[in-house]
Short mmCIF file of C-alpha atoms in Angstrom, two decimals:
data_model
loop_
_atom_site.label_atom_id
_atom_site.label_comp_id
_atom_site.label_asym_id
_atom_site.label_seq_id
_atom_site.Cartn_x
_atom_site.Cartn_y
_atom_site.Cartn_z
CA MET A 1 -4.94 -5.37 41.28
CA THR A 2 -1.66 -6.36 42.97
CA GLY A 3 0.69 -5.26 40.22
CA ILE A 4 2.04 -5.46 36.69
CA GLU A 5 5.57 -6.64 36.02
CA GLN A 6 7.26 -6.52 32.63
CA ARG A 7 10.74 -7.61 31.57
CA ALA A 8 12.58 -8.97 28.57
CA VAL A 9 13.31 -12.66 28.12
CA CYS A 10 15.58 -12.29 25.10
CA SER A 11 15.62 -10.46 21.77
CA GLY A 12 12.01 -9.79 20.71
CA VAL A 13 10.45 -11.75 23.61
CA ASN A 14 8.63 -9.90 26.39
CA PHE A 15 7.32 -11.35 29.68
CA ARG A 16 4.38 -9.68 31.42
CA SER A 17 2.80 -10.69 34.73
CA ILE A 18 -0.55 -9.28 35.85
CA ARG A 19 -1.04 -10.39 39.45
CA ASP A 20 -4.54 -10.19 40.90
CA ASP A 21 -5.56 -12.14 44.00
CA ARG A 22 -9.29 -11.74 43.29
CA PHE A 23 -9.14 -14.68 40.92
CA LYS A 24 -9.20 -18.34 41.91
CA THR A 25 -7.67 -19.34 38.58
CA ILE A 26 -4.56 -18.51 36.58
CA ARG A 27 -3.95 -18.17 32.86
CA MET A 28 -0.70 -18.09 30.93
CA SER A 29 -0.24 -17.60 27.22
CA VAL A 30 2.48 -17.36 24.62
CA HIS A 31 1.52 -15.07 21.76
CA PHE A 32 3.75 -15.20 18.67
CA LEU A 33 3.49 -12.10 16.47
CA TRP A 34 4.24 -12.25 12.75
CA PRO A 35 3.52 -9.75 9.94
CA LEU A 36 0.37 -10.66 7.99
CA ALA A 37 1.29 -11.87 4.52
CA LYS A 38 -0.59 -13.95 1.95
CA GLU A 39 2.38 -16.28 1.55
CA THR A 40 2.55 -17.28 5.23
CA VAL A 41 -0.88 -16.61 6.76
CA SER A 42 -2.37 -20.12 6.40
CA GLU A 43 0.72 -22.11 7.29
CA ASN A 44 1.17 -19.95 10.38
CA SER A 45 -2.48 -20.23 11.41
CA ILE A 46 -2.49 -24.02 11.68
CA LEU A 47 0.60 -24.11 13.87
CA PRO A 48 -0.80 -23.18 17.33
CA PHE A 49 -3.53 -25.81 16.93
CA LEU A 50 -0.96 -28.44 15.94
CA LEU A 51 1.30 -27.55 18.86
CA SER A 52 -1.51 -27.70 21.43
CA ARG A 53 -2.26 -31.34 20.54
CA ALA A 54 0.81 -33.01 22.06
CA SER A 55 4.52 -32.86 22.88
CA ARG A 56 7.34 -35.36 22.92
CA LYS A 57 6.74 -35.89 26.64
CA TYR A 58 2.96 -36.24 26.14
CA PRO A 59 2.81 -37.63 22.60
CA ASP A 60 -0.94 -38.23 22.26
CA PHE A 61 -4.30 -36.92 23.47
CA SER A 62 -4.64 -39.60 26.15
CA LYS A 63 -1.32 -38.83 27.87
CA LEU A 64 -1.77 -35.06 27.52
CA ASN A 65 -5.31 -35.12 28.89
CA ALA A 66 -4.27 -37.40 31.74
CA HIS A 67 -1.63 -34.85 32.75
CA LEU A 68 -4.13 -31.98 32.50
CA ALA A 69 -6.50 -33.97 34.73
CA GLU A 70 -3.70 -34.36 37.29
CA LEU A 71 -3.38 -30.58 37.30
CA TYR A 72 -6.94 -30.27 38.65
CA GLY A 73 -8.57 -30.19 35.23
CA ALA A 74 -6.30 -27.62 33.58
CA VAL A 75 -7.14 -26.60 30.01
CA LEU A 76 -5.01 -25.99 26.92
CA ASP A 77 -6.26 -23.93 24.02
CA ALA A 78 -5.00 -22.24 20.86
CA ASN A 79 -6.12 -19.24 18.85
CA VAL A 80 -5.35 -17.11 15.79
CA GLN A 81 -6.27 -13.43 15.56
CA LYS A 82 -5.23 -10.14 13.98
CA LEU A 83 -3.76 -7.17 15.81
CA GLY A 84 -3.68 -4.49 13.16
CA ASP A 85 -1.41 -5.76 10.38
CA ILE A 86 0.01 -8.48 12.61
CA GLN A 87 -1.04 -12.11 12.89
CA VAL A 88 -1.14 -13.32 16.50
CA LEU A 89 -0.67 -17.06 17.09
CA SER A 90 -1.48 -18.07 20.67
CA VAL A 91 -1.13 -21.14 22.85
CA SER A 92 -2.59 -20.85 26.36
CA ALA A 93 -3.06 -22.84 29.55
CA SER A 94 -5.55 -22.21 32.37
CA GLY A 95 -5.85 -23.82 35.79
CA ILE A 96 -6.57 -23.26 39.47
CA ALA A 97 -4.52 -20.78 41.52
CA ASP A 98 -1.64 -22.35 43.44
CA ARG A 99 -3.20 -21.65 46.84
CA TYR A 100 -6.04 -24.07 46.08
CA SER A 101 -3.89 -27.12 45.32
CA LEU A 102 -4.44 -29.90 47.86
CA ASN A 103 -0.82 -30.86 48.51
CA GLY A 104 0.95 -27.55 47.98
CA GLU A 105 1.82 -28.20 44.35
CA SER A 106 2.64 -25.21 42.15
CA VAL A 107 0.09 -25.56 39.36
CA SER A 108 1.48 -22.46 37.65
CA ALA A 109 4.99 -23.91 37.50
CA GLU A 110 3.66 -27.17 36.08
CA LEU A 111 1.61 -25.35 33.45
CA ALA A 112 4.67 -23.33 32.44
CA LYS A 113 6.65 -26.55 31.97
CA LEU A 114 3.79 -28.02 29.94
CA LEU A 115 3.59 -24.97 27.66
CA CYS A 116 7.35 -25.06 27.12
CA SER A 117 7.07 -28.75 26.31
CA ILE A 118 4.41 -28.38 23.62
CA ILE A 119 5.88 -25.22 22.07
CA PHE A 120 9.56 -26.10 22.00
CA ASP A 121 9.50 -29.92 21.87
CA PRO A 122 6.66 -31.15 19.60
CA PRO A 123 6.40 -34.90 18.83
CA LEU A 124 8.00 -34.77 15.38
CA GLU A 125 8.16 -38.02 13.38
CA ASN A 126 11.17 -38.10 11.06
CA GLY A 127 11.31 -34.34 11.39
CA LEU A 128 7.63 -33.82 10.55
CA PHE A 129 4.47 -33.18 12.53
CA PRO A 130 2.31 -36.35 12.86
CA VAL A 131 0.18 -36.87 9.76
CA GLN A 132 -3.05 -37.63 11.63
CA GLY A 133 -2.85 -34.44 13.69
CA PHE A 134 -1.99 -32.39 10.62
CA GLU A 135 -4.97 -33.67 8.64
CA GLN A 136 -7.38 -33.17 11.56
CA GLU A 137 -6.26 -29.60 12.25
CA LYS A 138 -6.30 -28.78 8.56
CA ARG A 139 -9.90 -29.99 8.34
CA GLN A 140 -10.90 -28.04 11.44
CA LEU A 141 -9.24 -24.88 10.13
CA ILE A 142 -11.28 -25.20 6.92
CA GLU A 143 -14.42 -25.63 9.05
CA MET A 144 -13.50 -22.46 10.96
CA VAL A 145 -13.23 -20.48 7.71
CA ASP A 146 -16.52 -22.01 6.49
CA SER A 147 -18.26 -21.01 9.72
CA GLU A 148 -17.23 -17.39 9.18
CA PHE A 149 -18.69 -17.54 5.70
CA ASN A 150 -21.93 -19.10 6.96
CA ASP A 151 -22.35 -16.40 9.61
CA LYS A 152 -23.42 -13.66 7.22
CA ARG A 153 -23.04 -10.88 9.77
CA MET A 154 -19.41 -11.91 10.30
CA TYR A 155 -18.90 -12.52 6.58
CA ALA A 156 -20.14 -9.03 5.65
CA LYS A 157 -17.83 -7.41 8.21
CA LEU A 158 -14.80 -9.38 7.01
CA LYS A 159 -15.67 -8.67 3.37
CA CYS A 160 -15.85 -4.93 4.00
CA GLU A 161 -12.46 -5.04 5.77
CA GLU A 162 -11.01 -7.04 2.89
CA LEU A 163 -12.22 -4.49 0.33
CA MET A 164 -11.33 -1.48 2.44
CA CYS A 165 -7.80 -2.70 3.25
CA ALA A 166 -7.08 -4.48 -0.04
CA LYS A 167 -3.69 -2.73 -0.29
CA GLU A 168 -2.84 -3.29 3.38
CA PRO A 169 -1.94 -6.51 5.21
CA TYR A 170 -5.05 -6.10 7.38
CA GLY A 171 -7.18 -7.02 4.37
CA ILE A 172 -5.88 -10.60 4.61
CA GLY A 173 -8.06 -13.03 6.58
CA ARG A 174 -6.61 -14.22 9.89
CA CYS A 175 -6.32 -17.80 8.57
CA GLY A 176 -6.08 -17.07 4.85
CA THR A 177 -8.51 -18.58 2.35
CA ARG A 178 -10.09 -22.00 2.15
CA GLN A 179 -7.98 -22.85 -0.90
CA GLN A 180 -4.75 -21.82 0.82
CA ILE A 181 -5.53 -24.10 3.75
CA GLN A 182 -6.38 -26.99 1.41
CA GLU A 183 -2.98 -26.57 -0.28
CA LEU A 184 -1.01 -26.73 2.98
CA LYS A 185 1.79 -29.31 2.99
CA ARG A 186 2.91 -31.12 6.12
CA GLU A 187 6.51 -31.02 4.87
CA ASP A 188 6.57 -27.21 5.12
CA LEU A 189 5.37 -26.86 8.70
CA THR A 190 8.55 -27.85 10.52
CA GLN A 191 10.34 -24.89 8.95
CA VAL A 192 7.38 -22.64 9.78
CA TRP A 193 7.64 -23.73 13.44
CA GLU A 194 11.42 -23.11 13.40
CA ASN A 195 10.88 -19.62 11.97
CA LEU A 196 8.32 -18.72 14.63
CA ILE A 197 10.23 -19.84 17.70
CA HIS A 198 13.50 -18.34 16.42
CA ARG A 199 12.32 -15.11 14.75
CA ALA A 200 8.78 -14.12 15.76
CA LYS A 201 8.19 -11.46 18.35
CA ALA A 202 6.56 -13.04 21.38
CA GLU A 203 4.45 -11.86 24.31
CA ILE A 204 4.40 -14.21 27.30
CA MET A 205 1.59 -13.35 29.69
CA VAL A 206 0.80 -14.70 33.16
CA LEU A 207 -2.44 -13.56 34.78
CA GLY A 208 -4.10 -14.28 38.11
CA ASP A 209 -2.80 -15.16 41.54
CA CYS A 210 0.55 -16.92 41.21
CA ASP A 211 4.27 -16.34 41.63
CA PRO A 212 5.54 -15.36 38.17
CA GLU A 213 9.23 -16.08 38.89
CA PRO A 214 9.23 -19.88 38.20
CA VAL A 215 7.22 -19.26 35.04
CA TYR A 216 9.69 -16.63 33.87
CA GLN A 217 12.66 -18.89 34.58
CA ASP A 218 11.20 -21.77 32.54
CA PHE A 219 10.55 -19.60 29.51
CA TYR A 220 13.88 -17.82 29.93
CA ALA A 221 15.69 -21.15 29.79
CA ALA A 222 13.64 -22.36 26.81
CA PHE A 223 14.29 -19.25 24.73
CA GLN A 224 17.97 -19.08 25.74
CA ASN A 225 18.41 -22.59 24.33
CA LEU A 226 17.32 -21.26 20.94
CA ALA A 227 20.14 -18.70 20.86
CA ARG A 228 17.88 -16.11 19.19
CA THR A 229 19.76 -13.12 17.78
CA ASP A 230 17.01 -10.98 16.27
CA SER A 231 13.27 -10.90 15.58
CA VAL A 232 11.13 -10.00 12.61
CA ASP A 233 9.79 -6.44 12.32
CA CYS A 234 6.03 -6.04 12.86
CA PRO A 235 5.02 -2.74 11.22
CA ASN A 236 1.44 -1.47 11.29
CA GLN A 237 -0.02 0.83 8.61
CA SER A 238 -2.75 3.39 9.21
CA VAL A 239 -4.37 5.23 6.30
CA PRO A 240 -5.60 8.59 7.65
CA SER A 241 -8.39 9.40 5.19
CA ALA A 242 -10.26 8.33 2.05
CA ALA A 243 -10.47 10.50 -1.07
CA SER A 244 -13.73 8.85 -2.13
CA ALA A 245 -16.01 5.98 -1.19
CA ALA A 246 -16.04 2.71 -3.16
CA GLU A 247 -19.30 0.75 -3.23
CA THR A 248 -19.58 -3.00 -3.75
CA THR A 249 -22.78 -5.06 -3.98
CA GLU A 250 -22.91 -8.84 -3.63
CA LYS A 251 -26.09 -10.89 -3.99
CA MET A 252 -26.86 -14.10 -2.10
CA ASP A 253 -29.83 -16.26 -1.22
CA VAL A 254 -30.18 -15.01 2.34
CA VAL A 255 -33.22 -13.67 4.18
CA GLN A 256 -31.61 -10.57 5.71
CA SER A 257 -29.44 -8.15 3.74
CA LYS A 258 -26.32 -6.62 5.28
CA LEU A 259 -24.91 -3.14 4.97
CA VAL A 260 -21.37 -2.40 6.22
CA MET A 261 -19.84 1.05 5.93
CA GLY A 262 -16.11 1.52 6.54
CA PHE A 263 -14.73 4.90 7.64
CA ARG A 264 -11.17 6.16 8.01
CA THR A 265 -10.76 8.10 11.26
CA ALA A 266 -7.30 9.73 10.97
CA CYS A 267 -6.73 8.44 14.50
CA ALA A 268 -4.90 5.26 15.54
CA GLU A 269 -2.69 4.03 18.35
CA PRO A 270 -0.64 5.58 19.86
CA ASP A 271 -2.31 8.93 18.99
CA ALA A 272 -3.43 11.03 21.95
CA GLY A 273 -6.86 11.38 20.31
CA VAL A 274 -7.75 7.68 20.61
CA PRO A 275 -9.83 8.08 23.84
CA ALA A 276 -11.91 10.82 22.16
CA MET A 277 -12.49 8.58 19.12
CA LYS A 278 -13.53 5.71 21.40
CA LEU A 279 -16.02 7.98 23.13
CA PHE A 280 -17.33 9.26 19.80
CA ASN A 281 -17.87 5.64 18.73
CA ALA A 282 -19.83 4.90 21.92
CA LEU A 283 -22.00 7.97 21.36
CA PHE A 284 -22.46 7.30 17.63
CA GLY A 285 -23.17 3.58 17.50
CA GLY A 286 -21.29 1.60 20.13
CA THR A 287 -23.95 1.38 22.86
CA PRO A 288 -27.71 0.76 23.28
CA SER A 289 -28.10 4.49 23.99
CA SER A 290 -26.24 5.55 20.82
CA LYS A 291 -27.50 7.64 17.92
CA LEU A 292 -27.59 4.70 15.51
CA PHE A 293 -29.46 2.38 17.88
CA LEU A 294 -32.05 4.89 19.05
CA ASN A 295 -32.72 6.53 15.68
CA VAL A 296 -31.89 4.21 12.79
CA ARG A 297 -33.03 1.03 14.51
CA GLU A 298 -35.64 2.06 17.10
CA LYS A 299 -37.24 5.28 15.90
CA LEU A 300 -37.15 4.69 12.12
CA SER A 301 -37.12 0.86 12.19
CA LEU A 302 -34.76 0.72 9.21
CA CYS A 303 -32.52 -2.05 10.59
CA TYR A 304 -32.70 -5.26 12.57
CA TYR A 305 -29.44 -4.14 14.17
CA CYS A 306 -27.20 -1.12 13.65
CA SER A 307 -23.96 -0.51 15.51
CA SER A 308 -20.45 0.86 15.07
CA GLN A 309 -17.06 -0.51 16.07
CA PHE A 310 -13.75 1.35 16.24
CA ASN A 311 -10.43 -0.43 15.63
CA PRO A 312 -7.75 1.71 17.31
CA MET A 313 -4.84 -0.27 15.86
CA LYS A 314 -5.94 0.43 12.28
CA GLY A 315 -7.80 3.69 12.77
CA ILE A 316 -10.92 2.41 11.03
CA LEU A 317 -14.55 2.48 12.12
CA LEU A 318 -17.18 0.09 10.76
CA VAL A 319 -20.94 0.58 10.89
CA GLN A 320 -22.74 -2.77 10.58
CA SER A 321 -26.44 -3.22 10.00
CA GLY A 322 -28.90 -5.92 9.06
CA VAL A 323 -31.66 -4.57 6.82
CA GLU A 324 -34.35 -5.48 4.36
CA THR A 325 -33.08 -5.03 0.81
CA LYS A 326 -35.60 -2.28 0.06
CA ASN A 327 -34.30 -0.23 3.02
CA ILE A 328 -30.55 -0.35 2.27
CA ASP A 329 -30.32 3.11 0.67
CA ARG A 330 -32.48 4.74 3.34
CA ALA A 331 -30.45 3.11 6.11
CA LYS A 332 -27.18 4.26 4.53
CA GLN A 333 -28.43 7.84 4.26
CA GLU A 334 -29.73 7.90 7.82
CA ILE A 335 -26.42 6.55 9.16
CA LEU A 336 -24.67 9.44 7.41
CA ASN A 337 -27.28 11.84 8.80
CA GLN A 338 -26.58 10.68 12.34
CA LEU A 339 -22.86 11.16 11.78
CA GLU A 340 -23.55 14.68 10.59
CA GLU A 341 -25.62 15.33 13.72
CA VAL A 342 -22.66 14.45 15.94
CA GLN A 343 -20.31 16.51 13.73
CA LYS A 344 -22.63 19.51 14.26
CA GLY A 345 -22.71 18.92 18.00
CA SER A 346 -26.38 17.91 18.07
CA PHE A 347 -26.18 15.87 21.26
CA ASP A 348 -26.75 16.90 24.87
CA GLU A 349 -24.77 16.35 28.05
CA ASN A 350 -26.95 13.41 29.08
CA GLU A 351 -26.09 11.54 25.88
CA LEU A 352 -22.38 12.25 26.41
CA ALA A 353 -22.57 11.15 30.06
CA ALA A 354 -24.36 7.92 29.07
CA ALA A 355 -21.65 7.15 26.48
CA LYS A 356 -18.91 7.76 29.05
CA LEU A 357 -20.65 5.60 31.63
CA SER A 358 -21.13 2.74 29.18
CA LEU A 359 -17.54 2.85 27.92
CA CYS A 360 -16.03 3.07 31.41
CA ASN A 361 -18.25 0.18 32.57
CA SER A 362 -16.87 -1.92 29.71
CA TYR A 363 -13.33 -1.28 31.02
CA ARG A 364 -14.40 -2.34 34.50
CA THR A 365 -15.93 -5.48 33.02
CA LEU A 366 -12.63 -6.33 31.30
CA SER A 367 -10.99 -6.45 34.73
CA ASP A 368 -13.49 -9.06 35.91
CA SER A 369 -12.10 -11.91 33.79
CA LEU A 370 -8.65 -13.21 32.97
CA ASP A 371 -9.61 -13.46 29.28
CA GLY A 372 -10.64 -9.80 29.28
CA LEU A 373 -7.43 -8.71 31.01
CA GLU A 374 -5.34 -10.76 28.60
CA ALA A 375 -7.05 -9.20 25.56
CA TRP A 376 -6.54 -5.72 27.00
CA TYR A 377 -2.83 -6.11 27.73
CA LEU A 378 -2.19 -7.85 24.43
CA SER A 379 -3.70 -4.80 22.71
CA GLN A 380 -1.09 -2.70 24.58
CA THR A 381 1.81 -4.55 22.98
CA PHE A 382 2.92 -1.74 20.69
CA ARG A 383 2.15 1.17 22.99
CA PRO A 384 5.17 3.07 24.32
CA LYS A 385 3.63 2.91 27.80
CA VAL A 386 1.24 0.22 29.00
CA LYS A 387 -1.96 1.58 30.55
CA ARG A 388 -4.27 -0.17 32.99
CA THR A 389 -7.97 -0.30 32.20
CA GLU A 390 -8.58 2.18 35.04
CA GLU A 391 -6.20 4.67 33.43
CA GLU A 392 -7.96 4.34 30.09
CA ALA A 393 -11.30 4.97 31.78
CA GLU A 394 -9.89 8.15 33.36
CA LEU A 395 -8.76 9.38 29.92
CA VAL A 396 -12.23 8.72 28.49
CA ASN A 397 -13.90 10.55 31.37
CA ALA A 398 -11.66 13.56 30.72
CA VAL A 399 -12.72 13.87 27.04
CA THR A 400 -14.67 17.05 26.36
CA ARG A 401 -17.67 17.67 24.14
CA GLU A 402 -15.47 19.64 21.72
CA GLN A 403 -13.02 16.75 21.42
CA VAL A 404 -15.86 14.36 20.50
CA ILE A 405 -17.06 16.75 17.78
CA GLU A 406 -13.49 17.11 16.51
CA ALA A 407 -13.11 13.32 16.38
CA ALA A 408 -16.40 12.96 14.46
CA ARG A 409 -15.28 15.51 11.88
CA LYS A 410 -12.19 13.44 11.07
CA LEU A 411 -14.25 10.58 9.63
CA THR A 412 -14.23 9.97 5.87
CA LEU A 413 -16.27 7.25 4.20
CA ASP A 414 -13.99 4.75 2.47
CA THR A 415 -16.02 1.64 1.60
CA VAL A 416 -19.68 0.64 1.40
CA TYR A 417 -20.39 -3.10 1.17
CA ARG A 418 -23.88 -4.39 0.50
CA LEU A 419 -24.85 -8.03 0.79
CA GLU A 420 -28.25 -8.09 -0.83
CA GLY A 421 -30.51 -11.01 -0.01
CA SER A 422 -33.28 -12.48 -2.04
CA GLY A 423 -35.47 -12.87 1.05
CA VAL A 424 -35.12 -16.66 0.94
CA GLU A 425 -32.26 -18.58 2.53
CA ALA A 426 -30.60 -21.17 0.32
#
């Protein structure tokens, strides 16, 4: 990696360049960060998709796509995600590295101008976003929410998070509910856009092999024109432990039942114990050589799948499994048994070494794609010091057996969600 550069653009706006000449492509993104709230989640979520459709300079799909084709088939995309208790609204552009342009054009500079155009100068009609684009993106946002409901593995995970974090912003869906999206009004979205560009925190990221200076200058000029004076606070809550476990059962006409168990870990960014908790997760259920995979799924055949996932921003760990309804209680008990085994130190050095190897390989894999690098550095937004993936791997490798046991003993079961199927899909 050539280097990482970070500097401020204006109040609440940060610019980060990750230069790496291994890549033949570049990627740049603007990530707006806003506190998750029921009142604003759906109106915010539609905005990046609306913005990525057109600008005043390229007012329809035909003109925008023609310009992207001129830039050697560059691509625009939009996304909505959660980073702890924060909603992240992203608009991105990807294209070839400047050194591959045929006539010496700076593709990166052109993409920066295009992003500035669609973010800061949308094709408003009488002060409103075009009605056709609004209705299409509203429909597609509803389809996105429906797809998460139809994917029962995803639905069960989201439902457990909703129940577990019902008193925290994280319990709110990234796009809100279907009903909230249906009730969106085009007349409200201009003010939502104004709020975001003037008050949201923003992370501008440029990745790949390009000169970041022209990109910085374009965004600097665009944000200076707004005369921003402050930005909204983006707090993140972390509940350290659970006094007791709440259990919820939902029945549906599905073939495979789902069991999701949510644990509080008493460990969240920027705690020094996060690398140990990540390694515990890999040993417990985060890899094909983990306790849950080898015992609950393979040896006892209680689950179709069984794995764990640690969220370092929230300090929560979820165990997800697909089971037959008759095996739900046995699977739950065996998952708790495997946790107890780790808490007692019932694992050998080979298991610990395999977990370290798997986790460190995943960090190396992140560095092999611009998307992976972008996700990693976006997750670093609220850290006091940004770490490279290599540095994180070194911290994981330095974790001791005793630290893994200590991390395991911090877990408390908070929520158990069961989606019980009838054995027949509706």
